[in-house]
Coordinates of C-alpha atoms in Angstrom, one line a residue:
Chain A
M157 CA -69.0 -196.9 73.6
S158 CA -69.5 -196.5 77.4
R159 CA -67.8 -194.1 79.8
P160 CA -65.6 -195.4 82.1
A161 CA -67.2 -195.5 85.8
H162 CA -66.4 -192.1 87.7
K163 CA -63.5 -192.9 89.8
R164 CA -63.7 -191.3 93.2
P165 CA -60.6 -190.0 94.6
E166 CA -59.1 -191.7 97.8
Y167 CA -59.9 -188.7 99.9
H168 CA -57.9 -189.9 103.3
K169 CA -55.1 -190.1 101.1
I170 CA -55.2 -186.8 99.5
N171 CA -55.7 -185.5 103.3
K172 CA -52.1 -187.0 104.0
D173 CA -50.9 -185.0 100.8
L174 CA -52.1 -181.7 102.3
F175 CA -49.5 -182.2 105.0
V176 CA -46.9 -183.6 102.9
L177 CA -47.4 -180.6 100.5
T178 CA -47.8 -178.0 103.0
Y179 CA -44.1 -179.2 104.8
G180 CA -42.7 -179.4 101.1
A181 CA -43.9 -175.6 100.6
L182 CA -42.8 -174.6 103.8
V183 CA -39.1 -175.9 103.2
A184 CA -39.5 -174.4 99.9
Q185 CA -39.8 -171.3 101.6
L186 CA -37.3 -171.8 104.2
C187 CA -34.4 -172.6 101.6
K188 CA -35.8 -169.4 99.8
D189 CA -35.1 -167.1 103.2
Y190 CA -32.2 -168.4 104.6
E191 CA -28.8 -169.3 102.9
K192 CA -26.9 -171.8 104.9
D193 CA -28.5 -175.1 105.7
E194 CA -27.8 -175.4 109.2
D195 CA -30.4 -172.1 110.0
V196 CA -33.2 -174.2 107.8
N197 CA -32.3 -177.4 109.9
R198 CA -32.2 -175.4 112.9
Y199 CA -35.6 -173.9 112.2
L200 CA -37.2 -176.8 111.2
D201 CA -36.2 -178.4 114.2
K202 CA -37.6 -175.5 117.0
M203 CA -40.6 -175.4 114.6
G204 CA -40.7 -179.2 115.3
Y205 CA -40.3 -178.8 118.9
G206 CA -43.4 -176.3 118.9
I207 CA -45.2 -178.8 117.1
G208 CA -44.3 -181.7 119.5
T209 CA -45.1 -180.0 122.8
R210 CA -48.3 -180.1 121.8
L211 CA -49.0 -183.0 119.6
V212 CA -48.2 -185.0 123.0
E213 CA -51.3 -184.1 124.5
D214 CA -53.4 -184.9 121.0
F215 CA -51.6 -188.4 121.4
L216 CA -51.7 -189.3 124.7
A217 CA -55.6 -188.5 124.4
R218 CA -56.1 -190.5 121.6
S219 CA -54.2 -193.6 122.5
C220 CA -54.4 -194.1 126.2
V221 CA -51.6 -195.7 126.6
R222 CA -50.5 -197.2 129.9
R223 CA -47.2 -195.3 131.6
C224 CA -44.2 -196.9 130.7
H225 CA -41.2 -198.6 132.7
S226 CA -38.4 -198.3 130.6
Y227 CA -36.9 -196.3 127.5
S228 CA -37.3 -199.3 125.5
E229 CA -41.3 -199.1 126.0
I230 CA -41.2 -195.5 124.9
I231 CA -39.3 -195.9 121.9
D232 CA -41.5 -199.0 121.2
I233 CA -44.7 -196.8 121.8
I234 CA -43.3 -194.0 119.6
A235 CA -42.8 -196.5 116.3
Q236 CA -45.7 -198.5 116.9
V237 CA -48.3 -196.2 117.9
A238 CA -47.5 -192.6 117.2
F239 CA -45.6 -192.9 114.0
K240 CA -48.4 -195.1 112.6
M241 CA -51.0 -193.1 114.3
Y242 CA -50.1 -189.7 112.7
L243 CA -47.7 -190.8 109.6
G244 CA -49.2 -194.2 108.7
I245 CA -45.9 -196.4 109.0
T246 CA -44.4 -198.1 111.5
P247 CA -40.6 -197.8 111.6
S248 CA -38.3 -200.7 113.1
V249 CA -36.3 -200.2 116.5
V250 CA -32.7 -200.7 117.3
C251 CA -31.1 -200.5 120.5
H252 CA -27.3 -199.6 120.6
N253 CA -26.1 -199.9 123.8
S254 CA -26.2 -202.0 127.0
S255 CA -27.2 -199.1 129.0
R256 CA -30.4 -199.2 127.0
N257 CA -30.6 -195.2 126.5
E258 CA -29.2 -195.6 122.4
F259 CA -32.0 -196.0 120.2
S260 CA -32.6 -195.7 116.4
L261 CA -35.4 -195.4 114.5
I262 CA -35.6 -197.2 110.8
L263 CA -37.4 -195.9 108.2
D264 CA -38.1 -197.5 105.1
K265 CA -40.6 -195.1 103.8
N266 CA -40.5 -191.6 104.6
P267 CA -43.7 -190.3 104.0
L268 CA -43.0 -186.6 104.5
A269 CA -40.6 -186.7 101.7
E270 CA -42.7 -188.9 99.6
F271 CA -42.6 -185.9 96.6
V272 CA -38.8 -185.3 96.9
E273 CA -37.2 -186.4 94.2
E274 CA -33.8 -185.4 95.6
L275 CA -32.3 -182.4 97.4
P276 CA -31.8 -179.0 95.6
A277 CA -28.2 -178.4 94.2
G278 CA -26.5 -176.8 96.8
R279 CA -28.1 -178.2 99.4
S280 CA -26.6 -181.3 100.5
A281 CA -26.4 -180.7 104.5
L282 CA -30.2 -179.8 104.4
C283 CA -32.2 -182.4 106.8
Y284 CA -35.2 -182.2 105.0
C285 CA -37.4 -184.1 107.7
N286 CA -35.9 -182.5 110.9
L287 CA -39.3 -181.6 111.8
L288 CA -39.5 -185.0 113.0
C289 CA -36.9 -184.6 115.1
G290 CA -38.5 -181.7 116.6
V291 CA -41.5 -183.2 117.1
I292 CA -39.8 -186.1 118.9
R293 CA -37.8 -184.1 121.4
G294 CA -40.1 -181.5 122.0
A295 CA -43.0 -184.6 123.0
L296 CA -40.6 -186.5 124.8
E297 CA -40.0 -183.1 126.7
M298 CA -43.5 -182.4 127.5
V299 CA -43.4 -186.4 129.4
H300 CA -40.7 -184.9 131.9
L301 CA -37.8 -187.0 129.2
A302 CA -34.6 -185.2 127.9
A303 CA -33.4 -186.8 124.7
D304 CA -31.4 -185.9 122.0
V305 CA -32.6 -186.8 118.4
T306 CA -30.9 -186.4 115.2
F307 CA -31.1 -187.6 111.9
L308 CA -28.2 -190.6 111.6
Q309 CA -29.3 -191.4 107.9
D310 CA -31.1 -189.8 105.1
R311 CA -32.4 -191.6 102.1
L312 CA -32.7 -188.2 100.4
K313 CA -28.6 -188.2 101.0
G314 CA -27.7 -190.9 99.5
D315 CA -28.3 -193.7 102.2
S316 CA -30.2 -196.6 101.9
V317 CA -32.6 -196.0 104.7
T318 CA -33.8 -193.2 106.9
E319 CA -32.6 -193.4 110.6
I320 CA -33.0 -191.3 113.0
G321 CA -31.2 -191.3 116.4
I322 CA -32.9 -191.0 120.2
T323 CA -30.8 -190.7 123.1
F324 CA -32.1 -190.4 126.3
L325 CA -29.8 -188.0 128.4
K326 CA -31.1 -188.6 132.1
K327 CA -32.5 -191.1 133.7
L328 CA -36.1 -191.6 134.3
D329 CA -36.8 -189.5 137.6
E330 CA -39.3 -192.0 139.4
K331 CA -40.3 -189.6 142.2
K332 CA -41.2 -186.8 139.5
Y333 CA -43.9 -189.3 137.9
R334 CA -44.9 -190.8 141.1
R335 CA -45.8 -186.9 142.7
K336 CA -47.5 -186.2 139.2
K337 CA -49.8 -188.9 140.1
Chain B
M245 CA -58.4 -189.1 110.9
A246 CA -55.3 -187.7 113.0
D247 CA -53.4 -185.8 110.3
E248 CA -55.7 -183.1 110.7
A249 CA -54.2 -182.4 114.4
L250 CA -50.5 -182.5 112.8
F251 CA -51.9 -180.1 109.9
L252 CA -53.4 -177.5 112.4
L253 CA -50.4 -177.6 114.2
L254 CA -47.9 -177.4 111.8
H255 CA -49.8 -174.2 110.4
N256 CA -50.0 -172.5 113.4
E257 CA -46.0 -173.0 113.9
M258 CA -45.9 -171.8 110.5
V259 CA -48.2 -168.5 110.8
S260 CA -45.7 -167.8 114.5
G261 CA -42.9 -168.7 112.7
V262 CA -43.1 -166.2 109.6
Y263 CA -44.6 -163.5 112.5
K264 CA -41.7 -163.9 114.5
S265 CA -38.6 -163.8 111.8
A266 CA -40.6 -160.4 110.9
E267 CA -39.9 -159.0 114.5
Q268 CA -36.8 -160.0 113.9
G269 CA -36.5 -157.3 111.5
E270 CA -36.1 -159.8 108.5
V271 CA -39.0 -158.9 106.3
E272 CA -41.9 -155.8 106.6
N273 CA -45.0 -156.6 108.1
G274 CA -47.0 -157.0 104.7
R275 CA -44.5 -159.8 103.7
C276 CA -45.8 -162.1 106.1
I277 CA -49.5 -162.6 105.0
T278 CA -47.6 -162.7 101.2
K279 CA -45.4 -165.7 101.8
L280 CA -48.1 -167.3 103.8
E281 CA -50.2 -166.8 100.7
N282 CA -47.1 -168.1 98.3
M283 CA -47.1 -171.2 100.1
G284 CA -50.8 -172.1 100.3
F285 CA -51.2 -171.3 96.7
R286 CA -48.1 -173.5 96.1
V287 CA -49.5 -176.3 97.8
G288 CA -53.3 -175.7 96.2
Q289 CA -51.8 -176.4 92.8
G290 CA -50.3 -179.4 93.8
L291 CA -53.6 -180.6 95.9
I292 CA -56.2 -180.1 92.8
E293 CA -53.9 -182.2 90.7
R294 CA -53.9 -185.3 92.9
F295 CA -57.5 -184.3 93.3
T296 CA -59.1 -184.1 89.8
K297 CA -56.8 -187.0 88.2
D298 CA -59.5 -188.9 87.4
T299 CA -62.7 -186.9 87.6
A300 CA -64.6 -185.6 84.6
R301 CA -64.1 -182.2 82.8
F302 CA -66.0 -179.7 84.4
K303 CA -68.6 -177.6 82.7
D304 CA -67.8 -174.0 83.7
E305 CA -67.4 -171.6 86.4
L306 CA -70.0 -172.5 88.5
D307 CA -69.3 -176.2 88.1
I308 CA -65.8 -175.1 89.3
M309 CA -66.5 -173.3 92.4
K310 CA -68.9 -175.9 93.6
F311 CA -66.9 -178.3 93.4
I312 CA -64.3 -176.4 95.8
C313 CA -67.0 -175.7 98.1
K314 CA -68.3 -179.8 98.4
D315 CA -65.8 -181.9 97.2
F316 CA -62.7 -179.7 97.7
W317 CA -63.4 -178.3 101.1
T318 CA -64.6 -181.7 102.3
T319 CA -61.6 -183.2 101.7
V320 CA -59.0 -180.7 103.2
F321 CA -61.1 -179.6 106.0
K322 CA -63.7 -182.0 106.6
K323 CA -66.7 -180.3 105.5
Q324 CA -68.6 -178.4 103.1
I325 CA -68.6 -174.7 102.4
D326 CA -72.4 -173.3 104.2
N327 CA -73.1 -170.7 101.8
L328 CA -71.8 -169.7 97.8
R329 CA -73.0 -166.9 96.4
T330 CA -72.1 -165.1 93.0
N331 CA -73.2 -162.0 91.3
H332 CA -72.5 -164.3 87.9
Q333 CA -69.9 -161.7 86.9
G334 CA -66.7 -163.5 88.5
I335 CA -67.3 -162.8 91.8
Y336 CA -67.8 -165.3 94.4
V337 CA -68.3 -165.4 98.2
L338 CA -67.8 -168.7 100.2
Q339 CA -69.0 -168.6 103.8
D340 CA -67.8 -171.1 106.3
N341 CA -69.6 -170.7 109.3
K342 CA -67.3 -172.9 111.4
F343 CA -63.8 -172.5 110.0
R344 CA -61.8 -175.0 111.0
L345 CA -58.5 -173.3 111.2
L346 CA -60.2 -170.8 113.3
T347 CA -62.2 -172.7 116.1
Q348 CA -59.3 -173.2 118.2
L349 CA -58.7 -169.5 118.4
S350 CA -61.5 -168.1 119.8
A351 CA -65.7 -168.0 119.7
G352 CA -66.5 -164.6 118.9
K353 CA -64.4 -161.1 118.7
Q354 CA -61.5 -161.8 120.9
Y355 CA -58.2 -161.9 118.7
L356 CA -60.3 -160.6 115.7
E357 CA -56.7 -158.7 114.7
H358 CA -55.0 -161.7 114.6
A359 CA -57.7 -163.6 112.4
S360 CA -56.0 -162.7 109.0
K361 CA -52.5 -164.4 109.4
Y362 CA -54.8 -167.8 109.9
L363 CA -56.5 -167.1 107.2
A364 CA -53.6 -166.2 104.2
F365 CA -52.5 -169.6 104.0
T366 CA -56.0 -170.9 102.9
C367 CA -56.6 -167.7 100.6
G368 CA -53.7 -169.2 98.4
L369 CA -54.9 -172.6 98.5
I370 CA -58.0 -171.5 96.7
R371 CA -56.0 -169.2 94.5
G372 CA -53.5 -172.5 93.8
G373 CA -56.3 -174.6 93.1
L374 CA -58.2 -172.6 90.6
S375 CA -55.1 -171.7 89.0
N376 CA -54.5 -175.2 88.4
L377 CA -58.1 -175.3 87.0
G378 CA -57.5 -172.6 84.4
I379 CA -59.0 -169.8 86.7
K380 CA -56.6 -166.8 87.3
S381 CA -58.1 -164.9 90.6
I382 CA -57.6 -163.0 93.3
V383 CA -58.9 -164.6 96.9
T384 CA -59.6 -162.3 100.0
A385 CA -60.8 -163.3 103.0
E386 CA -62.9 -161.6 105.8
V387 CA -63.8 -162.4 109.5
S388 CA -66.4 -160.7 111.3
S389 CA -67.2 -163.0 114.5
M390 CA -65.1 -166.2 114.8
P391 CA -65.2 -168.9 114.2
A392 CA -67.3 -167.6 110.5
C393 CA -65.6 -166.5 107.5
K394 CA -66.1 -165.6 104.3
F395 CA -64.0 -166.0 101.1
Q396 CA -63.8 -163.5 98.3
V397 CA -63.1 -165.0 94.9
M398 CA -62.6 -162.5 92.1
I399 CA -61.9 -164.0 88.9
Q400 CA -59.9 -162.5 86.5
K401 CA -60.9 -162.4 83.0
L402 CA -57.3 -163.0 80.7

Protein backbone atom coordinates (compact mmCIF):
# COMPACT_ATOMS: atom_id res chain seq x y z
CA MET A 1 0.00 0.00 0.00
CA SER A 2 1.62 3.25 -1.05
CA ARG A 3 1.36 6.34 1.03
CA PRO A 4 -0.15 9.36 -0.68
CA ALA A 5 2.43 12.02 -1.51
CA HIS A 6 2.92 14.62 1.20
CA LYS A 7 1.00 17.62 -0.09
CA ARG A 8 2.55 20.93 0.78
CA PRO A 9 -0.01 23.36 2.14
CA GLU A 10 -0.49 26.49 0.07
CA TYR A 11 1.60 28.92 2.02
CA HIS A 12 0.59 32.11 0.31
CA LYS A 13 -3.05 31.30 0.80
CA ILE A 14 -2.49 30.65 4.48
CA ASN A 15 -0.74 33.96 4.76
CA LYS A 16 -3.86 35.69 3.47
CA ASP A 17 -5.88 33.63 5.93
CA LEU A 18 -3.88 35.16 8.73
CA PHE A 19 -5.21 38.60 7.91
CA VAL A 20 -8.77 37.39 7.37
CA LEU A 21 -8.80 35.36 10.58
CA THR A 22 -7.30 38.21 12.59
CA TYR A 23 -9.94 40.54 11.24
CA GLY A 24 -12.63 38.07 12.23
CA ALA A 25 -11.25 37.75 15.74
CA LEU A 26 -11.17 41.53 15.98
CA VAL A 27 -14.80 41.93 14.93
CA ALA A 28 -15.83 39.17 17.33
CA GLN A 29 -14.04 40.95 20.17
CA LEU A 30 -15.64 44.26 19.25
CA CYS A 31 -19.07 42.68 19.24
CA LYS A 32 -18.36 41.49 22.75
CA ASP A 33 -17.20 44.92 23.88
CA TYR A 34 -19.85 47.09 22.26
CA GLU A 35 -23.54 46.37 22.34
CA LYS A 36 -24.66 48.71 19.60
CA ASP A 37 -23.88 47.90 15.97
CA GLU A 38 -23.26 51.58 15.21
CA ASP A 39 -20.46 51.66 17.79
CA VAL A 40 -18.77 48.64 16.24
CA ASN A 41 -19.15 50.12 12.77
CA ARG A 42 -17.71 53.43 13.88
CA TYR A 43 -14.77 51.74 15.62
CA LEU A 44 -13.99 49.65 12.54
CA ASP A 45 -14.14 52.75 10.37
CA LYS A 46 -11.77 54.62 12.68
CA MET A 47 -9.33 51.71 12.69
CA GLY A 48 -9.54 51.50 8.94
CA TYR A 49 -8.80 55.20 8.69
CA GLY A 50 -5.63 54.75 10.72
CA ILE A 51 -4.58 51.83 8.55
CA GLY A 52 -5.42 53.65 5.32
CA THR A 53 -3.30 56.68 6.11
CA ARG A 54 -0.27 54.40 6.43
CA LEU A 55 -1.19 51.88 3.78
CA VAL A 56 -1.27 54.50 1.05
CA GLU A 57 2.46 55.10 1.49
CA ASP A 58 3.17 51.41 1.16
CA PHE A 59 0.92 51.31 -1.89
CA LEU A 60 2.56 54.28 -3.60
CA ALA A 61 6.00 52.84 -2.92
CA ARG A 62 5.11 49.47 -4.41
CA SER A 63 3.00 50.46 -7.35
CA CYS A 64 4.66 53.55 -8.88
CA VAL A 65 1.39 54.85 -10.26
CA ARG A 66 1.45 58.02 -12.26
CA ARG A 67 -0.33 61.17 -11.18
CA CYS A 68 -4.07 61.04 -11.75
CA HIS A 69 -6.02 63.75 -13.49
CA SER A 70 -9.56 62.74 -12.71
CA TYR A 71 -11.63 60.98 -10.10
CA SER A 72 -12.41 58.10 -12.41
CA GLU A 73 -8.70 57.47 -12.92
CA ILE A 74 -8.26 57.32 -9.18
CA ILE A 75 -11.14 54.90 -8.75
CA ASP A 76 -9.75 52.70 -11.51
CA ILE A 77 -6.41 52.59 -9.76
CA ILE A 78 -8.03 51.73 -6.45
CA ALA A 79 -10.03 48.94 -8.05
CA GLN A 80 -7.47 47.48 -10.41
CA VAL A 81 -4.18 48.04 -8.64
CA ALA A 82 -4.75 48.53 -4.92
CA PHE A 83 -7.46 45.94 -4.37
CA LYS A 84 -5.57 43.46 -6.52
CA MET A 85 -2.35 44.08 -4.62
CA TYR A 86 -3.73 43.75 -1.12
CA LEU A 87 -6.79 41.56 -1.36
CA GLY A 88 -6.27 39.73 -4.62
CA ILE A 89 -9.58 40.78 -6.16
CA THR A 90 -10.58 43.32 -8.79
CA PRO A 91 -13.92 44.96 -8.13
CA SER A 92 -15.78 46.51 -11.02
CA VAL A 93 -16.37 50.25 -11.14
CA VAL A 94 -19.67 52.00 -11.75
CA CYS A 95 -20.09 55.75 -12.08
CA HIS A 96 -23.32 57.18 -10.78
CA ASN A 97 -23.60 60.75 -11.89
CA SER A 98 -22.66 63.05 -14.72
CA SER A 99 -20.44 65.28 -12.63
CA ARG A 100 -18.37 62.11 -12.13
CA ASN A 101 -17.74 62.34 -8.45
CA GLU A 102 -19.93 59.46 -7.24
CA PHE A 103 -18.70 55.94 -7.86
CA SER A 104 -19.31 52.42 -6.71
CA LEU A 105 -17.02 49.46 -6.38
CA ILE A 106 -18.85 46.19 -6.86
CA LEU A 107 -17.21 43.18 -5.21
CA ASP A 108 -18.38 39.76 -6.30
CA LYS A 109 -16.16 38.03 -3.84
CA ASN A 110 -15.29 39.58 -0.51
CA PRO A 111 -12.12 37.99 0.83
CA LEU A 112 -12.56 39.54 4.26
CA ALA A 113 -15.80 37.65 4.75
CA GLU A 114 -14.48 34.36 3.41
CA PHE A 115 -15.04 32.47 6.63
CA VAL A 116 -18.21 34.23 7.68
CA GLU A 117 -21.37 32.22 7.23
CA GLU A 118 -23.81 34.81 8.44
CA LEU A 119 -24.00 37.75 10.77
CA PRO A 120 -24.72 36.81 14.38
CA ALA A 121 -28.28 37.10 15.61
CA GLY A 122 -29.17 40.56 16.77
CA ARG A 123 -26.39 42.15 14.75
CA SER A 124 -28.24 42.85 11.58
CA ALA A 125 -26.91 46.40 11.24
CA LEU A 126 -23.29 45.35 11.55
CA CYS A 127 -21.16 46.34 8.57
CA TYR A 128 -18.67 43.51 8.83
CA CYS A 129 -16.20 44.99 6.37
CA ASN A 130 -16.44 48.56 7.51
CA LEU A 131 -12.68 48.56 7.91
CA LEU A 132 -12.43 48.74 4.11
CA CYS A 133 -14.38 52.00 4.04
CA GLY A 134 -12.08 53.54 6.60
CA VAL A 135 -9.00 52.35 4.72
CA ILE A 136 -10.16 53.93 1.45
CA ARG A 137 -11.17 57.14 3.18
CA GLY A 138 -7.87 57.42 5.06
CA ALA A 139 -5.80 56.64 2.00
CA LEU A 140 -7.62 59.23 -0.12
CA GLU A 141 -7.27 61.85 2.56
CA MET A 142 -3.51 61.39 2.67
CA VAL A 143 -3.43 62.34 -0.99
CA HIS A 144 -5.54 65.39 -0.27
CA LEU A 145 -8.87 64.06 -1.45
CA ALA A 146 -11.85 64.21 0.85
CA ALA A 147 -14.35 61.45 0.21
CA ASP A 148 -17.34 59.80 1.76
CA VAL A 149 -17.10 56.03 1.72
CA THR A 150 -19.91 53.74 2.79
CA PHE A 151 -21.35 50.34 2.12
CA LEU A 152 -24.33 50.50 -0.19
CA GLN A 153 -24.96 46.79 -0.43
CA ASP A 154 -23.62 43.92 1.63
CA ARG A 155 -23.76 40.26 0.73
CA LEU A 156 -23.75 39.33 4.39
CA LYS A 157 -26.97 41.25 4.83
CA GLY A 158 -28.71 39.42 2.04
CA ASP A 159 -27.90 41.56 -0.99
CA SER A 160 -26.62 39.90 -4.12
CA VAL A 161 -23.30 41.72 -4.20
CA THR A 162 -21.17 43.84 -1.94
CA GLU A 163 -21.07 47.45 -3.07
CA ILE A 164 -18.90 50.23 -1.69
CA GLY A 165 -19.98 53.77 -2.56
CA ILE A 166 -17.32 56.49 -2.86
CA THR A 167 -18.37 60.13 -3.16
CA PHE A 168 -15.67 62.70 -3.65
CA LEU A 169 -16.52 65.84 -1.72
CA LYS A 170 -14.33 68.61 -3.08
CA LYS A 171 -12.89 69.28 -6.47
CA LEU A 172 -9.28 68.17 -6.97
CA ASP A 173 -7.20 71.11 -5.82
CA GLU A 174 -4.89 71.63 -8.80
CA LYS A 175 -2.82 74.40 -7.25
CA LYS A 176 -2.08 72.34 -4.16
CA TYR A 177 -0.93 69.45 -6.31
CA ARG A 178 1.45 71.51 -8.36
CA ARG A 179 2.99 73.03 -5.25
CA LYS A 180 3.59 69.60 -3.81
CA LYS A 181 5.74 68.72 -6.80
CA MET B 1 3.50 39.50 -0.57
CA ALA B 2 1.73 42.72 0.08
CA ASP B 3 -0.54 41.02 2.60
CA GLU B 4 2.19 41.39 5.18
CA ALA B 5 1.85 45.13 5.28
CA LEU B 6 -1.88 44.79 5.80
CA PHE B 7 -1.49 42.40 8.70
CA LEU B 8 1.23 44.51 10.34
CA LEU B 9 -0.88 47.63 10.15
CA LEU B 10 -4.00 45.85 11.38
CA HIS B 11 -2.05 44.40 14.30
CA ASN B 12 -0.66 47.79 15.29
CA GLU B 13 -4.09 49.41 15.07
CA MET B 14 -5.53 46.63 17.22
CA VAL B 15 -2.93 47.18 19.90
CA SER B 16 -3.41 50.94 19.95
CA GLY B 17 -7.20 50.58 19.79
CA VAL B 18 -7.33 48.23 22.76
CA TYR B 19 -5.14 50.52 24.82
CA LYS B 20 -7.03 53.64 23.81
CA SER B 21 -10.31 52.21 25.04
CA ALA B 22 -8.50 51.22 28.23
CA GLU B 23 -7.43 54.83 28.72
CA GLN B 24 -11.03 55.89 28.62
CA GLY B 25 -11.54 53.82 31.71
CA GLU B 26 -13.57 51.08 30.12
CA VAL B 27 -11.25 48.22 31.07
CA GLU B 28 -8.35 47.90 33.46
CA ASN B 29 -4.84 47.78 32.11
CA GLY B 30 -4.11 44.10 32.64
CA ARG B 31 -7.16 43.13 30.62
CA CYS B 32 -5.70 44.63 27.44
CA ILE B 33 -2.94 42.06 27.18
CA THR B 34 -5.50 39.32 27.87
CA LYS B 35 -7.78 40.63 25.14
CA LEU B 36 -4.99 40.67 22.58
CA GLU B 37 -3.83 37.24 23.66
CA ASN B 38 -7.33 35.80 23.35
CA MET B 39 -7.68 37.19 19.84
CA GLY B 40 -4.36 35.60 18.96
CA PHE B 41 -5.55 32.33 20.46
CA ARG B 42 -8.59 32.18 18.24
CA VAL B 43 -6.57 33.05 15.16
CA GLY B 44 -3.91 30.49 16.04
CA GLN B 45 -6.52 27.77 16.31
CA GLY B 46 -7.97 28.61 12.92
CA LEU B 47 -4.60 28.93 11.23
CA ILE B 48 -3.23 25.63 12.44
CA GLU B 49 -6.38 23.89 11.21
CA ARG B 50 -5.89 25.24 7.69
CA PHE B 51 -2.22 24.49 7.89
CA THR B 52 -2.13 20.91 9.02
CA LYS B 53 -5.10 19.69 7.03
CA ASP B 54 -2.99 17.47 4.82
CA THR B 55 0.24 17.06 6.71
CA ALA B 56 1.40 13.85 8.31
CA ARG B 57 0.78 13.07 11.96
CA PHE B 58 3.30 14.50 14.39
CA LYS B 59 5.50 12.01 16.18
CA ASP B 60 5.82 13.78 19.50
CA GLU B 61 5.89 17.09 21.31
CA LEU B 62 9.31 18.03 20.02
CA ASP B 63 8.15 17.37 16.48
CA ILE B 64 5.25 19.75 16.98
CA MET B 65 7.52 22.45 18.40
CA LYS B 66 9.87 22.06 15.45
CA PHE B 67 6.92 22.43 13.12
CA ILE B 68 5.93 25.65 14.87
CA CYS B 69 9.49 26.94 14.63
CA LYS B 70 9.96 26.11 10.99
CA ASP B 71 6.83 25.88 8.84
CA PHE B 72 4.40 27.84 10.97
CA TRP B 73 6.78 30.69 11.71
CA THR B 74 7.94 30.84 8.10
CA THR B 75 4.42 31.16 6.80
CA VAL B 76 3.29 33.72 9.32
CA PHE B 77 6.47 35.74 9.75
CA LYS B 78 8.49 34.87 6.64
CA LYS B 79 11.41 33.45 8.58
CA GLN B 80 12.20 30.58 10.90
CA ILE B 81 12.74 30.74 14.60
CA ASP B 82 16.45 31.28 15.10
CA ASN B 83 16.94 29.18 18.19
CA LEU B 84 14.88 26.52 19.96
CA ARG B 85 15.90 25.38 23.40
CA THR B 86 14.25 22.89 25.70
CA ASN B 87 14.83 21.24 29.01
CA HIS B 88 13.05 18.11 27.76
CA GLN B 89 10.63 18.48 30.63
CA GLY B 90 7.99 20.56 28.96
CA ILE B 91 9.60 23.98 28.71
CA TYR B 92 10.62 25.35 25.33
CA VAL B 93 12.20 28.69 24.52
CA LEU B 94 11.80 30.02 20.99
CA GLN B 95 14.17 32.79 20.12
CA ASP B 96 13.58 35.10 17.19
CA ASN B 97 16.41 37.55 16.60
CA LYS B 98 14.50 39.78 14.25
CA PHE B 99 10.85 39.53 15.16
CA ARG B 100 8.74 40.95 12.37
CA LEU B 101 6.27 42.76 14.55
CA LEU B 102 9.02 44.57 16.44
CA THR B 103 11.41 45.60 13.66
CA GLN B 104 9.39 48.73 12.94
CA LEU B 105 9.31 49.71 16.56
CA SER B 106 12.92 50.19 17.50
CA ALA B 107 16.38 48.68 17.16
CA GLY B 108 17.57 48.50 20.70
CA LYS B 109 16.26 49.49 24.06
CA GLN B 110 14.01 52.35 23.06
CA TYR B 111 10.32 51.75 23.76
CA LEU B 112 11.20 48.52 25.56
CA GLU B 113 8.35 49.03 28.00
CA HIS B 114 5.83 48.93 25.15
CA ALA B 115 7.18 45.79 23.55
CA SER B 116 5.02 43.40 25.55
CA LYS B 117 1.87 44.89 24.02
CA TYR B 118 3.06 43.88 20.58
CA LEU B 119 3.90 40.36 21.65
CA ALA B 120 0.63 39.43 23.32
CA PHE B 121 -1.13 38.57 20.08
CA THR B 122 1.71 36.29 18.98
CA CYS B 123 1.76 34.53 22.36
CA GLY B 124 -1.90 33.79 21.84
CA LEU B 125 -1.18 32.65 18.29
CA ILE B 126 1.31 30.06 19.52
CA ARG B 127 -0.96 28.96 22.36
CA GLY B 128 -3.93 28.59 20.00
CA GLY B 129 -1.92 26.64 17.46
CA LEU B 130 -0.63 24.24 20.10
CA SER B 131 -4.07 23.90 21.64
CA ASN B 132 -5.57 22.64 18.39
CA LEU B 133 -2.71 20.19 18.07
CA GLY B 134 -3.66 18.78 21.43
CA ILE B 135 -1.15 20.57 23.62
CA LYS B 136 -2.24 22.75 26.50
CA SER B 137 0.35 25.38 27.29
CA ILE B 138 1.16 28.76 28.72
CA VAL B 139 3.09 31.10 26.46
CA THR B 140 4.93 34.18 27.63
CA ALA B 141 7.34 36.48 25.90
CA GLU B 142 10.29 38.55 26.95
CA VAL B 143 12.35 41.17 25.20
CA SER B 144 15.73 42.43 26.28
CA SER B 145 16.73 44.27 23.15
CA MET B 146 14.50 44.80 20.13
CA PRO B 147 13.91 43.33 17.65
CA ALA B 148 15.06 40.09 19.27
CA CYS B 149 12.60 38.35 21.55
CA LYS B 150 12.05 35.04 23.26
CA PHE B 151 8.81 33.10 23.57
CA GLN B 152 8.65 30.69 26.46
CA VAL B 153 6.22 27.78 26.12
CA MET B 154 5.32 25.80 29.21
CA ILE B 155 3.49 22.59 28.39
CA GLN B 156 0.79 21.75 30.88
CA LYS B 157 0.53 18.07 31.52
CA LEU B 158 -3.14 17.15 31.75
